[in-house]
PDB file of C-alpha atoms in Angstrom:
ATOM      1  CA  GLN J  25       0.173  -2.438  -7.279  1.00 75.00           C
ATOM      2  CA  LYS J  26       1.093  -5.253 -10.773  1.00 82.00           C
ATOM      3  CA  GLU J  27       1.509  -8.649  -9.610  1.00 91.00           C
ATOM      4  CA  VAL J  28       4.632  -9.145 -11.252  1.00 94.00           C
ATOM      5  CA  GLU J  29       7.305  -5.850 -10.834  1.00 94.00           C
ATOM      6  CA  GLN J  30      10.835  -5.563 -12.370  1.00 95.00           C
ATOM      7  CA  ASP J  31      13.201  -3.021 -12.497  1.00 91.00           C
ATOM      8  CA  PRO J  32      13.270  -1.901 -16.430  1.00 89.00           C
ATOM      9  CA  GLY J  33      17.178  -1.109 -16.169  1.00 90.00           C
ATOM     10  CA  PRO J  34      18.967  -0.642 -18.512  1.00 94.00           C
ATOM     11  CA  LEU J  35      22.034  -2.652 -16.200  1.00 96.00           C
ATOM     12  CA  SER J  36      25.432  -1.212 -17.423  1.00 97.00           C
ATOM     13  CA  VAL J  37      28.482  -3.818 -16.405  1.00 97.00           C
ATOM     14  CA  PRO J  38      31.700  -4.536 -18.267  1.00 97.00           C
ATOM     15  CA  GLU J  39      32.997  -7.534 -20.007  1.00 97.00           C
ATOM     16  CA  GLY J  40      33.331 -10.617 -17.137  1.00 97.00           C
ATOM     17  CA  ALA J  41      31.278  -9.125 -14.542  1.00 97.00           C
ATOM     18  CA  ILE J  42      28.231 -10.969 -12.739  1.00 97.00           C
ATOM     19  CA  VAL J  43      25.353  -9.347 -14.121  1.00 97.00           C
ATOM     20  CA  SER J  44      21.897 -10.854 -11.472  1.00 97.00           C
ATOM     21  CA  LEU J  45      18.451  -9.827 -12.375  1.00 98.00           C
ATOM     22  CA  ASN J  46      15.582  -9.792 -10.470  1.00 97.00           C
ATOM     23  CA  CYS J  47      11.774 -10.519 -10.080  1.00 97.00           C
ATOM     24  CA  THR J  48       9.248  -9.889  -7.106  1.00 97.00           C
ATOM     25  CA  TYR J  49       5.700 -11.276  -7.312  1.00 96.00           C
ATOM     26  CA  SER J  50       2.771 -11.206  -5.173  1.00 95.00           C
ATOM     27  CA  ASN J  51       0.870 -14.343  -6.266  1.00 93.00           C
ATOM     28  CA  SER J  52       1.365 -16.902  -2.964  1.00 92.00           C
ATOM     29  CA  ALA J  53       0.109 -19.452  -5.632  1.00 91.00           C
ATOM     30  CA  PHE J  54       2.885 -18.862  -8.701  1.00 92.00           C
ATOM     31  CA  GLN J  55       4.719 -22.011  -8.896  1.00 90.00           C
ATOM     32  CA  TYR J  56       6.174 -22.203 -12.578  1.00 90.00           C
ATOM     33  CA  PHE J  57       8.750 -19.568 -13.327  1.00 93.00           C
ATOM     34  CA  MET J  58      10.540 -18.438 -16.256  1.00 93.00           C
ATOM     35  CA  TRP J  59      13.049 -16.416 -17.878  1.00 96.00           C
ATOM     36  CA  TYR J  60      13.207 -15.258 -21.463  1.00 96.00           C
ATOM     37  CA  ARG J  61      15.864 -13.664 -23.366  1.00 97.00           C
ATOM     38  CA  GLN J  62      14.757 -10.372 -26.029  1.00 97.00           C
ATOM     39  CA  TYR J  63      17.107  -9.047 -28.338  1.00 97.00           C
ATOM     40  CA  SER J  64      16.456  -5.884 -29.505  1.00 95.00           C
ATOM     41  CA  ARG J  65      13.013  -6.613 -32.388  1.00 94.00           C
ATOM     42  CA  LYS J  66      13.392  -9.669 -31.871  1.00 95.00           C
ATOM     43  CA  GLY J  67      10.689 -11.826 -30.619  1.00 96.00           C
ATOM     44  CA  PRO J  68      11.719 -13.321 -26.643  1.00 96.00           C
ATOM     45  CA  GLU J  69      12.976 -16.836 -25.701  1.00 95.00           C
ATOM     46  CA  LEU J  70      12.979 -18.797 -22.834  1.00 93.00           C
ATOM     47  CA  LEU J  71      16.131 -19.285 -20.682  1.00 95.00           C
ATOM     48  CA  MET J  72      15.434 -20.733 -17.786  1.00 92.00           C
ATOM     49  CA  TYR J  73      12.351 -22.737 -16.792  1.00 90.00           C
ATOM     50  CA  THR J  74      11.711 -23.669 -12.865  1.00 89.00           C
ATOM     51  CA  TYR J  75       8.993 -24.901 -10.541  1.00 86.00           C
ATOM     52  CA  SER J  76       8.590 -24.286  -7.373  1.00 84.00           C
ATOM     53  CA  SER J  77      11.744 -22.910  -5.526  1.00 83.00           C
ATOM     54  CA  GLY J  78      15.445 -24.059  -4.989  1.00 83.00           C
ATOM     55  CA  ASN J  79      18.043 -22.965  -8.130  1.00 90.00           C
ATOM     56  CA  LYS J  80      18.693 -24.473 -11.647  1.00 93.00           C
ATOM     57  CA  GLU J  81      22.027 -23.502 -13.258  1.00 95.00           C
ATOM     58  CA  ASP J  82      22.685 -24.289 -17.137  1.00 94.00           C
ATOM     59  CA  GLY J  83      25.971 -23.091 -19.085  1.00 96.00           C
ATOM     60  CA  ARG J  84      26.662 -18.734 -17.683  1.00 97.00           C
ATOM     61  CA  PHE J  85      23.212 -18.975 -16.051  1.00 97.00           C
ATOM     62  CA  THR J  86      21.446 -19.918 -12.756  1.00 97.00           C
ATOM     63  CA  ALA J  87      17.723 -18.915 -11.847  1.00 96.00           C
ATOM     64  CA  GLN J  88      16.750 -18.850  -8.604  1.00 96.00           C
ATOM     65  CA  VAL J  89      13.083 -19.310  -6.799  1.00 95.00           C
ATOM     66  CA  ASP J  90      12.548 -17.728  -2.869  1.00 94.00           C
ATOM     67  CA  LYS J  91       9.256 -18.446  -2.516  1.00 92.00           C
ATOM     68  CA  SER J  92       9.125 -17.394   0.854  1.00 92.00           C
ATOM     69  CA  SER J  93      10.649 -13.846   0.049  1.00 93.00           C
ATOM     70  CA  LYS J  94       8.002 -14.244  -3.311  1.00 94.00           C
ATOM     71  CA  TYR J  95      11.744 -13.254  -5.313  1.00 94.00           C
ATOM     72  CA  ILE J  96      13.318 -14.475  -8.070  1.00 96.00           C
ATOM     73  CA  SER J  97      16.632 -14.568  -9.704  1.00 97.00           C
ATOM     74  CA  LEU J  98      18.501 -14.991 -12.490  1.00 97.00           C
ATOM     75  CA  PHE J  99      22.256 -14.698 -12.696  1.00 97.00           C
ATOM     76  CA  ILE J 100      24.976 -14.745 -15.280  1.00 98.00           C
ATOM     77  CA  ARG J 101      28.480 -15.500 -15.141  1.00 98.00           C
ATOM     78  CA  ASP J 102      31.171 -14.568 -16.932  1.00 98.00           C
ATOM     79  CA  SER J 103      28.552 -11.678 -18.650  1.00 97.00           C
ATOM     80  CA  GLN J 104      30.013 -11.579 -22.844  1.00 98.00           C
ATOM     81  CA  PRO J 105      28.281  -8.499 -25.475  1.00 97.00           C
ATOM     82  CA  SER J 106      26.136 -10.677 -26.995  1.00 97.00           C
ATOM     83  CA  ASP J 107      24.742 -11.429 -23.566  1.00 98.00           C
ATOM     84  CA  SER J 108      23.031  -7.526 -24.037  1.00 98.00           C
ATOM     85  CA  ALA J 109      19.467  -7.829 -24.221  1.00 98.00           C
ATOM     86  CA  THR J 110      16.210  -7.570 -22.456  1.00 97.00           C
ATOM     87  CA  TYR J 111      15.176 -10.083 -19.926  1.00 98.00           C
ATOM     88  CA  LEU J 112      11.967 -11.049 -18.794  1.00 97.00           C
ATOM     89  CA  CYS J 113      10.561 -12.887 -16.116  1.00 96.00           C
ATOM     90  CA  ALA J 114       7.549 -14.967 -16.312  1.00 94.00           C
ATOM     91  CA  MET J 115       5.348 -16.527 -13.671  1.00 92.00           C
ATOM     92  CA  SER J 116       2.193 -19.011 -13.702  1.00 89.00           C
ATOM     93  CA  ALA J 117       0.096 -20.710 -10.884  1.00 87.00           C
ATOM     94  CA  LEU J 118      -1.356 -23.631 -13.025  1.00 79.00           C
ATOM     95  CA  THR J 119       0.843 -25.311 -15.795  1.00 72.00           C
ATOM     96  CA  GLY J 120       0.316 -23.596 -18.973  1.00 72.00           C
ATOM     97  CA  PHE J 121       0.118 -20.434 -20.664  1.00 76.00           C
ATOM     98  CA  GLN J 122      -3.160 -19.163 -20.353  1.00 75.00           C
ATOM     99  CA  LYS J 123      -2.465 -17.776 -17.073  1.00 80.00           C
ATOM    100  CA  LEU J 124       1.154 -16.163 -17.996  1.00 87.00           C
ATOM    101  CA  VAL J 125       2.002 -13.023 -15.756  1.00 92.00           C
ATOM    102  CA  PHE J 126       5.102 -11.843 -17.474  1.00 94.00           C
ATOM    103  CA  GLY J 127       7.275  -9.206 -15.669  1.00 95.00           C
ATOM    104  CA  THR J 128       8.216  -5.531 -17.965  1.00 95.00           C
ATOM    105  CA  GLY J 129      12.175  -6.493 -18.422  1.00 96.00           C
ATOM    106  CA  THR J 130      15.414  -5.457 -17.577  1.00 97.00           C
ATOM    107  CA  ARG J 131      17.126  -3.924 -19.998  1.00 96.00           C
ATOM    108  CA  LEU J 132      21.142  -5.526 -20.107  1.00 97.00           C
ATOM    109  CA  LEU J 133      23.921  -3.307 -21.575  1.00 97.00           C
ATOM    110  CA  VAL J 134      27.976  -5.551 -21.773  1.00 98.00           C
ATOM    111  CA  SER J 135      29.969  -3.701 -22.975  1.00 97.00           C
ATOM    112  CA  PRO J 136      33.706  -4.998 -24.355  1.00 95.00           C
TER     113      PRO J 136
ATOM    114  CA  ASN U  10      13.463 -24.757 -39.183  1.00 64.00           C
ATOM    115  CA  ALA U  11      10.612 -21.165 -39.658  1.00 79.00           C
ATOM    116  CA  GLY U  12       9.376 -21.816 -36.199  1.00 94.00           C
ATOM    117  CA  VAL U  13       6.808 -18.758 -35.587  1.00 97.00           C
ATOM    118  CA  THR U  14       6.504 -16.528 -38.262  1.00 97.00           C
ATOM    119  CA  GLN U  15       4.299 -13.561 -38.531  1.00 98.00           C
ATOM    120  CA  THR U  16       3.432 -11.342 -41.599  1.00 97.00           C
ATOM    121  CA  PRO U  17       3.604  -8.368 -41.906  1.00 97.00           C
ATOM    122  CA  LYS U  18       6.750  -6.901 -39.263  1.00 97.00           C
ATOM    123  CA  PHE U  19       4.957  -3.329 -39.933  1.00 97.00           C
ATOM    124  CA  GLN U  20       1.785  -1.305 -40.085  1.00 97.00           C
ATOM    125  CA  VAL U  21       0.559   1.877 -40.296  1.00 97.00           C
ATOM    126  CA  LEU U  22      -3.064   2.680 -39.954  1.00 97.00           C
ATOM    127  CA  LYS U  23      -5.769   5.369 -39.797  1.00 97.00           C
ATOM    128  CA  THR U  24      -7.899   5.017 -37.205  1.00 97.00           C
ATOM    129  CA  GLY U  25     -11.651   3.304 -38.068  1.00 97.00           C
ATOM    130  CA  GLN U  26      -9.146   0.796 -40.720  1.00 97.00           C
ATOM    131  CA  SER U  27      -9.268  -2.958 -40.674  1.00 96.00           C
ATOM    132  CA  MET U  28      -6.157  -5.422 -40.814  1.00 96.00           C
ATOM    133  CA  THR U  29      -5.407  -9.095 -40.439  1.00 98.00           C
ATOM    134  CA  LEU U  30      -1.796 -10.014 -38.772  1.00 98.00           C
ATOM    135  CA  GLN U  31      -1.172 -13.710 -40.027  1.00 98.00           C
ATOM    136  CA  CYS U  32       0.576 -16.168 -38.053  1.00 98.00           C
ATOM    137  CA  ALA U  33       2.043 -19.485 -38.936  1.00 98.00           C
ATOM    138  CA  GLN U  34       3.719 -22.025 -37.469  1.00 97.00           C
ATOM    139  CA  ASP U  35       5.797 -24.479 -38.406  1.00 95.00           C
ATOM    140  CA  MET U  36       6.461 -26.969 -34.863  1.00 93.00           C
ATOM    141  CA  ASN U  37       2.605 -29.212 -34.829  1.00 92.00           C
ATOM    142  CA  HIS U  38       2.726 -27.226 -32.257  1.00 91.00           C
ATOM    143  CA  ASN U  39      -1.349 -28.020 -30.697  1.00 90.00           C
ATOM    144  CA  SER U  40      -1.410 -24.242 -28.986  1.00 92.00           C
ATOM    145  CA  MET U  41      -0.775 -20.916 -30.151  1.00 94.00           C
ATOM    146  CA  TYR U  42      -1.829 -17.148 -28.806  1.00 95.00           C
ATOM    147  CA  TRP U  43      -1.387 -13.595 -29.376  1.00 97.00           C
ATOM    148  CA  TYR U  44       0.207 -11.018 -27.312  1.00 97.00           C
ATOM    149  CA  ARG U  45       0.726  -7.649 -27.650  1.00 98.00           C
ATOM    150  CA  GLN U  46       3.918  -6.157 -25.763  1.00 97.00           C
ATOM    151  CA  ASP U  47       3.332  -1.750 -24.222  1.00 95.00           C
ATOM    152  CA  PRO U  48       6.402   0.004 -22.226  1.00 89.00           C
ATOM    153  CA  GLY U  49       6.166  -0.440 -18.599  1.00 85.00           C
ATOM    154  CA  MET U  50       3.105  -2.944 -19.110  1.00 87.00           C
ATOM    155  CA  GLY U  51       5.055  -5.896 -20.125  1.00 87.00           C
ATOM    156  CA  LEU U  52       3.452  -8.896 -22.547  1.00 94.00           C
ATOM    157  CA  ARG U  53      -0.327  -9.280 -22.181  1.00 95.00           C
ATOM    158  CA  LEU U  54      -2.469 -12.030 -23.558  1.00 95.00           C
ATOM    159  CA  ILE U  55      -5.150 -11.007 -25.854  1.00 97.00           C
ATOM    160  CA  TYR U  56      -6.709 -14.735 -26.934  1.00 96.00           C
ATOM    161  CA  TYR U  57      -5.326 -18.157 -27.535  1.00 94.00           C
ATOM    162  CA  SER U  58      -6.258 -21.502 -29.262  1.00 94.00           C
ATOM    163  CA  ALA U  59      -5.636 -24.461 -27.541  1.00 90.00           C
ATOM    164  CA  SER U  60      -5.889 -27.064 -30.282  1.00 89.00           C
ATOM    165  CA  GLU U  61      -7.686 -26.196 -33.816  1.00 90.00           C
ATOM    166  CA  GLY U  62     -10.356 -25.234 -33.494  1.00 90.00           C
ATOM    167  CA  THR U  63     -10.828 -23.553 -30.079  1.00 93.00           C
ATOM    168  CA  THR U  64     -10.065 -20.302 -29.567  1.00 96.00           C
ATOM    169  CA  ASP U  65     -10.568 -17.916 -25.738  1.00 94.00           C
ATOM    170  CA  LYS U  66     -10.593 -15.034 -24.717  1.00 95.00           C
ATOM    171  CA  GLY U  67      -6.655 -14.143 -22.582  1.00 93.00           C
ATOM    172  CA  GLU U  68      -6.495 -10.757 -20.855  1.00 92.00           C
ATOM    173  CA  VAL U  69      -6.889  -7.707 -23.945  1.00 96.00           C
ATOM    174  CA  PRO U  70      -9.361  -8.897 -25.790  1.00 97.00           C
ATOM    175  CA  ASN U  71     -11.905  -5.849 -26.694  1.00 96.00           C
ATOM    176  CA  GLY U  72     -11.149  -4.501 -30.221  1.00 96.00           C
ATOM    177  CA  TYR U  73      -9.670  -7.450 -31.433  1.00 98.00           C
ATOM    178  CA  ASN U  74     -11.126 -10.854 -33.076  1.00 97.00           C
ATOM    179  CA  VAL U  75      -8.627 -13.861 -33.754  1.00 98.00           C
ATOM    180  CA  SER U  76      -9.218 -17.677 -35.936  1.00 97.00           C
ATOM    181  CA  ARG U  77      -7.342 -20.667 -35.758  1.00 96.00           C
ATOM    182  CA  LEU U  78      -7.592 -21.605 -39.574  1.00 90.00           C
ATOM    183  CA  ASN U  79      -5.992 -25.254 -38.828  1.00 95.00           C
ATOM    184  CA  LYS U  80      -3.372 -26.080 -36.995  1.00 95.00           C
ATOM    185  CA  ARG U  81      -0.411 -24.212 -38.127  1.00 97.00           C
ATOM    186  CA  GLU U  82      -2.404 -20.839 -38.433  1.00 97.00           C
ATOM    187  CA  PHE U  83      -3.878 -18.233 -36.154  1.00 98.00           C
ATOM    188  CA  SER U  84      -4.918 -14.552 -37.274  1.00 98.00           C
ATOM    189  CA  LEU U  85      -5.956 -11.979 -34.736  1.00 98.00           C
ATOM    190  CA  ARG U  86      -7.944  -8.911 -36.221  1.00 98.00           C
ATOM    191  CA  LEU U  87      -7.819  -4.719 -35.464  1.00 97.00           C
ATOM    192  CA  GLU U  88     -11.953  -5.190 -36.965  1.00 93.00           C
ATOM    193  CA  SER U  89     -11.942  -0.479 -36.393  1.00 96.00           C
ATOM    194  CA  ALA U  90      -8.264   0.243 -35.363  1.00 96.00           C
ATOM    195  CA  ALA U  91      -7.662   2.482 -32.190  1.00 97.00           C
ATOM    196  CA  PRO U  92      -4.376   4.845 -31.190  1.00 97.00           C
ATOM    197  CA  SER U  93      -4.746   2.331 -28.307  1.00 97.00           C
ATOM    198  CA  GLN U  94      -3.887  -0.322 -30.419  1.00 97.00           C
ATOM    199  CA  THR U  95      -0.443   0.865 -31.432  1.00 97.00           C
ATOM    200  CA  SER U  96       1.611  -1.684 -30.094  1.00 97.00           C
ATOM    201  CA  VAL U  97       4.059  -4.748 -31.246  1.00 98.00           C
ATOM    202  CA  TYR U  98       1.733  -7.654 -32.097  1.00 98.00           C
ATOM    203  CA  PHE U  99       3.753 -11.124 -30.503  1.00 98.00           C
ATOM    204  CA  CYS U 100       2.039 -14.503 -32.244  1.00 98.00           C
ATOM    205  CA  ALA U 101       3.663 -17.905 -30.605  1.00 95.00           C
ATOM    206  CA  SER U 102       2.744 -21.330 -30.005  1.00 94.00           C
ATOM    207  CA  SER U 103       3.333 -24.085 -27.641  1.00 90.00           C
ATOM    208  CA  GLU U 104       2.908 -27.524 -26.973  1.00 84.00           C
ATOM    209  CA  SER U 105      -0.215 -28.611 -25.861  1.00 67.00           C
ATOM    210  CA  GLY U 106      -0.410 -27.434 -22.367  1.00 60.00           C
ATOM    211  CA  GLY U 107       2.795 -26.275 -22.259  1.00 57.00           C
ATOM    212  CA  SER U 108       4.138 -27.524 -19.329  1.00 56.00           C
ATOM    213  CA  THR U 109       7.578 -27.633 -19.588  1.00 60.00           C
ATOM    214  CA  GLY U 110       7.623 -23.259 -19.598  1.00 61.00           C
ATOM    215  CA  GLU U 111       8.481 -22.595 -23.944  1.00 84.00           C
ATOM    216  CA  LEU U 112       6.455 -20.504 -25.523  1.00 89.00           C
ATOM    217  CA  PHE U 113       7.747 -19.966 -28.952  1.00 93.00           C
ATOM    218  CA  PHE U 114       7.878 -16.654 -30.479  1.00 96.00           C
ATOM    219  CA  GLY U 115       7.859 -14.822 -33.851  1.00 97.00           C
ATOM    220  CA  GLU U 116       9.452 -11.611 -34.504  1.00 97.00           C
ATOM    221  CA  GLY U 117       6.669  -9.555 -34.215  1.00 97.00           C
ATOM    222  CA  SER U 118       4.497  -6.609 -35.472  1.00 98.00           C
ATOM    223  CA  ARG U 119       4.853  -3.282 -35.174  1.00 97.00           C
ATOM    224  CA  LEU U 120       1.427  -1.673 -35.806  1.00 97.00           C
ATOM    225  CA  THR U 121       1.161   2.944 -35.482  1.00 97.00           C
ATOM    226  CA  VAL U 122      -1.873   3.832 -35.901  1.00 97.00           C
ATOM    227  CA  LEU U 123      -2.550   7.483 -36.319  1.00 96.00           C
TER     228      LEU U 123
END
């Protein structure tokens, strides 16, 4: 069993839809949680960062962490075609990136 | 501002050949990393350099060597390429420790080993 599980998709939605992307994990020591966005043929870029449990909002994006269920989510409101990309979750028990564990990514397609 | 620059972007090798992937960052970051990305596997850390003059193994170091040439540059070498090393390689950098959660990635180097 992988430490971090993520549905590969693709997830296809119409423009304007609310998108929910999710990851589950097995290591209860994880406390740093990130979402990266990766456009085709590009490197990942950080979208959201959350420490421990709770919600964090940034514009159309909301990251949610439920440590009791070992489940994290990324919500995208009013989705746009420019949001079409692969979304990678990543998490770590310690600060620093040496032990950062990435999910395999969910491919999102937003149609006009 | 270029950020993290990787060369080459594409490379085809034959089994047994050697090559070096180059990476340079212009953000004055202390830490640099090499990852590989394979379908269904996610990003996996090959080697990292926490600061100039230090390098350490990551999750999948076998078959690779690295050199932290100076603060800006971190190279990845394949001494004898194998088909299992066909992958997309990403270099990344971060401020020391990276507690803010931000890794800055290059655009990737796509390597095929025949």
